[in-house]
Amino acid sequence: MLKASARLAAAAVPRASASMVVTAPIKGPAEPTAYNYRVLMVRRAAGGSFESALVFPGGVEEPDDSRDALMDAHKVCAIRETFEETGLLLTTATDRTVQPEPSFSAMCEKHGVRPLDPQPIGRWITPRAKRHRFDTRFFMLNISDTDKFLLDQLAAGRVQLSELVAMHWFSPDEILRANARSLTALFPPQFYILSELARFTRWQDLASYDPGPLQLPIEPVLCPRSDGMAVALLPGDRAYPGGRPMGVCDADLFGEDRVEEPGMHRIVMRPAKSGGFYAACLHRNFLIATGHTANL
């Protein structure tokens, strides 16, 4: 029998997972926005991971995801999970003759279709203090105004009720404003990625997005602050302790207004009782691997 310390160490190993950021040139019914595209977000059911917060479709990798010899298993996982959770089939299929089967890869082989090739945009690892941890690769797939079959699917989307309670299409600024007003809780990876997308108001420009060194694994260190806020320290921040919260003093968690010197890469936010965070604010002014300073 494993000792308690060994069981804890085993439980802390992050599970490989993948998540898909889907954008589409559709208009939403909400308040006016300068963006000509929306991002697919889903709300998790109570009792599961990321309870009640808005996240991107995704989940844990399965052995069958490695069956496709021509595509990385992480990408297959993100596409499969998106299909299972929302019904959106991100493949080369051009009609609705493709029917769901127990094996996603076998379904694609049977109908002679290929998964589309999404762009990798990041990798986030759950903080070590958390009981359930994931090593998540994030991908992005941009639906254009000429992708008729994909656009037709959007109206027929449905949620996997065992895991989700709703799916939504929002522009980046709509979600970020809702988070700032404490109306929508977000977790650090989703907030960070939406902040990146918010730099692009046109879907035609999303293809030029290059996350560069930000594709390196990001393992936040979550620290409570004396003013009631929480700080997610990210690699590159002058207070980042290499993934472990020990040695971070409260004074290190303030000073985000001092942007004159490099060394700030953190998200300051207020914990939400239902999970996730409100009023998140990204502060980024740090030296990256190339020797240049990244600013936002």
Short mmCIF file of C-alpha atoms in Angstrom, two decimals:
data_model
loop_
_atom_site.label_atom_id
_atom_site.label_comp_id
_atom_site.label_asym_id
_atom_site.label_seq_id
_atom_site.Cartn_x
_atom_site.Cartn_y
_atom_site.Cartn_z
CA MET A 1 0.00 0.00 0.00
CA LEU A 2 1.27 3.47 -0.83
CA LYS A 3 2.09 5.78 2.04
CA ALA A 4 -0.01 8.93 2.35
CA SER A 5 2.81 11.13 1.07
CA ALA A 6 3.24 8.91 -1.99
CA ARG A 7 -0.49 8.97 -2.70
CA LEU A 8 -0.53 12.75 -2.50
CA ALA A 9 2.46 12.98 -4.85
CA ALA A 10 0.75 10.67 -7.34
CA ALA A 11 -2.52 12.62 -7.13
CA ALA A 12 -0.66 15.88 -7.84
CA VAL A 13 0.58 14.74 -11.26
CA PRO A 14 -1.22 16.86 -13.88
CA ARG A 15 -3.45 14.97 -16.31
CA ALA A 16 -2.88 15.64 -20.01
CA SER A 17 -5.78 17.59 -21.46
CA ALA A 18 -6.62 19.94 -24.31
CA SER A 19 -8.96 22.85 -24.92
CA MET A 20 -10.25 24.52 -28.08
CA VAL A 21 -10.77 28.24 -28.67
CA VAL A 22 -13.27 28.50 -31.54
CA THR A 23 -13.97 31.86 -33.13
CA ALA A 24 -16.62 32.62 -35.75
CA PRO A 25 -17.78 35.72 -37.70
CA ILE A 26 -21.21 35.89 -36.12
CA LYS A 27 -23.11 38.73 -34.49
CA GLY A 28 -24.39 38.49 -30.96
CA PRO A 29 -27.57 39.96 -29.43
CA ALA A 30 -25.73 41.58 -26.55
CA GLU A 31 -24.51 45.15 -26.20
CA PRO A 32 -22.71 46.78 -29.16
CA THR A 33 -19.10 45.83 -29.75
CA ALA A 34 -16.34 46.73 -32.20
CA TYR A 35 -15.55 43.05 -32.77
CA ASN A 36 -16.82 41.26 -35.88
CA TYR A 37 -16.43 37.77 -34.38
CA ARG A 38 -17.44 35.79 -31.31
CA VAL A 39 -15.67 33.19 -29.17
CA LEU A 40 -17.30 29.92 -28.12
CA MET A 41 -17.54 29.60 -24.33
CA VAL A 42 -19.23 26.91 -22.24
CA ARG A 43 -20.40 26.93 -18.64
CA ARG A 44 -19.52 23.87 -16.60
CA ALA A 45 -22.11 22.01 -14.52
CA ALA A 46 -22.00 22.12 -10.73
CA GLY A 47 -19.75 19.57 -9.08
CA GLY A 48 -17.17 19.29 -11.86
CA SER A 49 -13.89 20.98 -12.64
CA PHE A 50 -14.19 24.76 -13.20
CA GLU A 51 -17.67 24.73 -11.66
CA SER A 52 -19.97 27.56 -12.81
CA ALA A 53 -17.19 29.45 -14.63
CA LEU A 54 -17.03 30.17 -18.35
CA VAL A 55 -14.34 28.09 -20.06
CA PHE A 56 -13.45 26.88 -23.54
CA PRO A 57 -14.59 23.38 -24.63
CA GLY A 58 -12.08 20.71 -23.72
CA GLY A 59 -11.21 17.77 -21.52
CA VAL A 60 -8.81 15.00 -20.60
CA GLU A 61 -6.95 13.09 -23.28
CA GLU A 62 -7.97 9.51 -24.03
CA PRO A 63 -5.90 6.65 -25.50
CA ASP A 64 -7.97 6.76 -28.69
CA ASP A 65 -6.70 10.30 -29.35
CA SER A 66 -3.32 8.79 -30.31
CA ARG A 67 -4.89 6.59 -32.98
CA ASP A 68 -4.50 9.26 -35.67
CA ALA A 69 -0.91 8.90 -36.91
CA LEU A 70 -1.09 12.14 -38.89
CA MET A 71 -2.13 14.49 -36.10
CA ASP A 72 -0.88 15.26 -32.61
CA ALA A 73 -2.99 13.59 -29.91
CA HIS A 74 -3.45 16.92 -28.11
CA LYS A 75 -5.13 18.42 -31.18
CA VAL A 76 -7.35 15.38 -31.67
CA CYS A 77 -8.38 15.60 -28.01
CA ALA A 78 -9.37 19.27 -28.34
CA ILE A 79 -11.43 18.58 -31.48
CA ARG A 80 -13.05 15.45 -30.04
CA GLU A 81 -13.99 17.16 -26.78
CA THR A 82 -15.46 20.13 -28.66
CA PHE A 83 -17.60 17.72 -30.70
CA GLU A 84 -18.73 15.75 -27.66
CA GLU A 85 -19.56 18.82 -25.58
CA THR A 86 -21.13 21.11 -28.18
CA GLY A 87 -21.86 19.05 -31.31
CA LEU A 88 -19.53 21.24 -33.39
CA LEU A 89 -17.66 18.93 -35.78
CA LEU A 90 -14.34 20.55 -36.69
CA THR A 91 -13.38 18.27 -39.57
CA THR A 92 -13.25 18.31 -43.37
CA ALA A 93 -16.85 17.02 -43.48
CA THR A 94 -19.12 19.04 -45.77
CA ASP A 95 -22.52 17.58 -44.85
CA ARG A 96 -24.36 15.98 -41.94
CA THR A 97 -23.88 12.35 -43.00
CA VAL A 98 -21.23 11.92 -40.29
CA GLN A 99 -22.87 10.34 -37.25
CA PRO A 100 -21.37 10.17 -33.74
CA GLU A 101 -19.66 6.92 -32.78
CA PRO A 102 -17.95 5.71 -29.57
CA SER A 103 -14.54 6.28 -31.13
CA PHE A 104 -14.00 9.74 -32.63
CA SER A 105 -11.01 8.58 -34.67
CA ALA A 106 -12.91 5.55 -35.97
CA MET A 107 -15.80 7.84 -36.92
CA CYS A 108 -13.47 10.04 -38.96
CA GLU A 109 -11.91 7.02 -40.66
CA LYS A 110 -15.31 5.50 -41.45
CA HIS A 111 -16.57 8.66 -43.15
CA GLY A 112 -13.26 9.59 -44.77
CA VAL A 113 -12.92 12.95 -43.05
CA ARG A 114 -9.94 14.55 -41.34
CA PRO A 115 -9.83 16.73 -38.23
CA LEU A 116 -9.03 20.34 -39.04
CA ASP A 117 -5.59 21.56 -37.96
CA PRO A 118 -5.91 24.13 -35.15
CA GLN A 119 -3.21 26.58 -34.11
CA PRO A 120 -1.45 25.96 -30.77
CA ILE A 121 -1.72 29.09 -28.63
CA GLY A 122 -0.64 28.08 -25.15
CA ARG A 123 -0.02 25.50 -22.46
CA TRP A 124 -1.16 25.97 -18.87
CA ILE A 125 -0.50 23.73 -15.87
CA THR A 126 -2.78 23.83 -12.81
CA PRO A 127 -1.02 25.23 -9.70
CA ARG A 128 0.59 22.59 -7.48
CA ALA A 129 -1.58 23.46 -4.49
CA LYS A 130 -4.73 22.28 -6.31
CA ARG A 131 -6.06 18.80 -5.76
CA HIS A 132 -7.12 18.25 -9.38
CA ARG A 133 -4.40 19.28 -11.79
CA PHE A 134 -4.27 19.42 -15.58
CA ASP A 135 -1.54 19.98 -18.14
CA THR A 136 -3.65 21.66 -20.80
CA ARG A 137 -2.70 22.51 -24.36
CA PHE A 138 -4.83 25.29 -25.84
CA PHE A 139 -5.58 25.50 -29.56
CA MET A 140 -7.44 28.01 -31.69
CA LEU A 141 -9.53 27.41 -34.79
CA ASN A 142 -10.96 30.38 -36.68
CA ILE A 143 -14.10 29.76 -38.71
CA SER A 144 -14.23 32.11 -41.69
CA ASP A 145 -17.24 33.55 -43.49
CA THR A 146 -16.73 31.02 -46.33
CA ASP A 147 -16.89 27.91 -44.11
CA LYS A 148 -20.57 27.27 -44.87
CA PHE A 149 -20.89 23.83 -43.26
CA LEU A 150 -19.17 24.97 -40.07
CA LEU A 151 -21.31 28.10 -39.91
CA ASP A 152 -24.47 26.04 -40.45
CA GLN A 153 -23.52 23.87 -37.49
CA LEU A 154 -23.43 26.81 -35.10
CA ALA A 155 -27.19 27.18 -35.06
CA ALA A 156 -27.61 23.49 -34.25
CA GLY A 157 -25.17 23.43 -31.34
CA ARG A 158 -26.17 21.49 -28.24
CA VAL A 159 -24.52 20.96 -24.88
CA GLN A 160 -23.47 17.73 -23.22
CA LEU A 161 -25.77 17.97 -20.20
CA SER A 162 -23.63 15.68 -18.04
CA GLU A 163 -20.85 18.29 -18.07
CA LEU A 164 -22.28 21.60 -19.29
CA VAL A 165 -25.25 23.80 -18.51
CA ALA A 166 -24.92 26.22 -21.43
CA MET A 167 -22.84 27.34 -24.40
CA HIS A 168 -22.45 30.95 -25.52
CA TRP A 169 -20.87 33.06 -28.24
CA PHE A 170 -19.33 36.25 -26.89
CA SER A 171 -16.88 38.81 -28.22
CA PRO A 172 -13.68 39.06 -26.13
CA ASP A 173 -14.60 42.48 -24.78
CA GLU A 174 -18.07 41.30 -23.69
CA ILE A 175 -16.60 38.58 -21.49
CA LEU A 176 -13.84 40.77 -20.10
CA ARG A 177 -16.32 43.54 -19.25
CA ALA A 178 -18.62 41.04 -17.55
CA ASN A 179 -15.69 39.77 -15.51
CA ALA A 180 -14.70 43.31 -14.53
CA ARG A 181 -18.28 43.90 -13.30
CA SER A 182 -18.24 40.66 -11.27
CA LEU A 183 -20.93 39.15 -13.48
CA THR A 184 -18.88 36.32 -14.99
CA ALA A 185 -16.15 34.37 -13.23
CA LEU A 186 -13.07 33.33 -15.19
CA PHE A 187 -9.97 31.27 -14.44
CA PRO A 188 -6.48 32.61 -15.24
CA PRO A 189 -5.91 30.68 -18.52
CA GLN A 190 -9.22 31.77 -20.03
CA PHE A 191 -8.79 35.37 -18.87
CA TYR A 192 -5.24 35.51 -20.25
CA ILE A 193 -6.18 34.07 -23.65
CA LEU A 194 -9.22 36.36 -23.97
CA SER A 195 -6.98 39.32 -23.13
CA GLU A 196 -4.72 38.27 -25.98
CA LEU A 197 -7.62 37.90 -28.42
CA ALA A 198 -8.99 41.29 -27.37
CA ARG A 199 -6.12 42.89 -29.28
CA PHE A 200 -7.80 41.78 -32.52
CA THR A 201 -11.16 43.31 -33.41
CA ARG A 202 -11.48 41.57 -36.81
CA TRP A 203 -11.59 37.82 -37.34
CA GLN A 204 -9.62 38.35 -40.55
CA ASP A 205 -6.61 39.34 -38.42
CA LEU A 206 -6.70 36.40 -36.01
CA ALA A 207 -4.61 34.29 -38.38
CA SER A 208 -1.69 36.62 -37.72
CA TYR A 209 -1.78 35.98 -33.96
CA ASP A 210 1.56 34.56 -32.81
CA PRO A 211 1.79 33.67 -29.11
CA GLY A 212 5.56 33.27 -29.50
CA PRO A 213 7.31 32.39 -26.22
CA LEU A 214 3.96 32.49 -24.41
CA GLN A 215 3.47 28.95 -25.76
CA LEU A 216 5.96 27.78 -23.14
CA PRO A 217 4.30 26.01 -20.18
CA ILE A 218 2.73 28.48 -17.74
CA GLU A 219 2.25 27.17 -14.20
CA PRO A 220 0.70 29.94 -12.10
CA VAL A 221 1.44 30.36 -8.40
CA LEU A 222 -1.74 31.53 -6.67
CA CYS A 223 -1.14 33.76 -3.65
CA PRO A 224 -3.71 35.46 -1.40
CA ARG A 225 -3.04 39.15 -0.76
CA SER A 226 -3.70 41.13 2.43
CA ASP A 227 -6.25 43.37 0.71
CA GLY A 228 -8.49 40.40 -0.13
CA MET A 229 -7.34 40.07 -3.72
CA ALA A 230 -5.53 37.06 -5.15
CA VAL A 231 -2.45 37.20 -7.37
CA ALA A 232 -1.53 34.61 -9.99
CA LEU A 233 2.22 34.94 -10.41
CA LEU A 234 3.36 33.78 -13.86
CA PRO A 235 6.79 32.83 -15.23
CA GLY A 236 8.84 35.97 -15.85
CA ASP A 237 7.42 37.87 -12.88
CA ARG A 238 10.10 39.12 -10.48
CA ALA A 239 8.28 37.41 -7.58
CA TYR A 240 7.64 34.11 -9.38
CA PRO A 241 9.11 31.37 -7.16
CA GLY A 242 9.48 28.60 -9.71
CA GLY A 243 6.05 27.08 -9.22
CA ARG A 244 6.06 26.98 -5.41
CA PRO A 245 4.33 29.57 -3.20
CA MET A 246 6.92 29.36 -0.41
CA GLY A 247 9.07 32.45 0.01
CA VAL A 248 6.58 34.93 -1.49
CA CYS A 249 5.89 37.73 0.98
CA ASP A 250 2.85 39.98 0.88
CA ALA A 251 4.90 42.99 -0.21
CA ASP A 252 5.91 41.09 -3.36
CA LEU A 253 2.26 40.89 -4.38
CA PHE A 254 1.76 44.66 -4.62
CA GLY A 255 3.35 47.26 -6.88
CA GLU A 256 1.60 46.52 -10.16
CA ASP A 257 1.45 50.28 -10.74
CA ARG A 258 5.25 50.38 -10.96
CA VAL A 259 5.68 49.61 -14.66
CA GLU A 260 8.87 51.56 -15.20
CA GLU A 261 11.04 48.48 -14.64
CA PRO A 262 10.64 45.04 -16.27
CA GLY A 263 9.61 42.14 -14.12
CA MET A 264 5.80 42.07 -13.92
CA HIS A 265 3.84 39.09 -15.25
CA ARG A 266 0.81 38.48 -13.07
CA ILE A 267 -2.97 38.53 -12.86
CA VAL A 268 -4.52 40.41 -9.93
CA MET A 269 -8.09 39.27 -9.26
CA ARG A 270 -10.81 38.81 -6.67
CA PRO A 271 -11.85 35.25 -5.75
CA ALA A 272 -15.47 34.35 -6.56
CA LYS A 273 -17.38 32.25 -4.04
CA SER A 274 -18.67 29.96 -6.80
CA GLY A 275 -15.19 29.33 -8.19
CA GLY A 276 -12.99 31.29 -10.55
CA PHE A 277 -12.19 34.98 -10.20
CA TYR A 278 -13.72 38.42 -10.80
CA ALA A 279 -12.22 41.80 -11.67
CA ALA A 280 -9.11 40.23 -13.15
CA CYS A 281 -6.38 42.52 -14.43
CA LEU A 282 -3.32 41.36 -16.35
CA HIS A 283 -0.01 43.13 -15.71
CA ARG A 284 2.69 42.15 -18.17
CA ASN A 285 6.05 43.86 -18.45
CA PHE A 286 8.75 41.22 -18.27
CA LEU A 287 11.85 39.92 -20.00
CA ILE A 288 11.10 36.91 -22.20
CA ALA A 289 13.55 34.32 -23.52
CA THR A 290 14.50 36.46 -26.52
CA GLY A 291 15.77 39.24 -24.28
CA HIS A 292 12.99 41.63 -25.31
CA THR A 293 10.40 43.11 -22.99
CA ALA A 294 6.81 41.90 -23.41
CA ASN A 295 4.19 44.55 -22.72
CA LEU A 296 0.42 44.60 -22.58
#
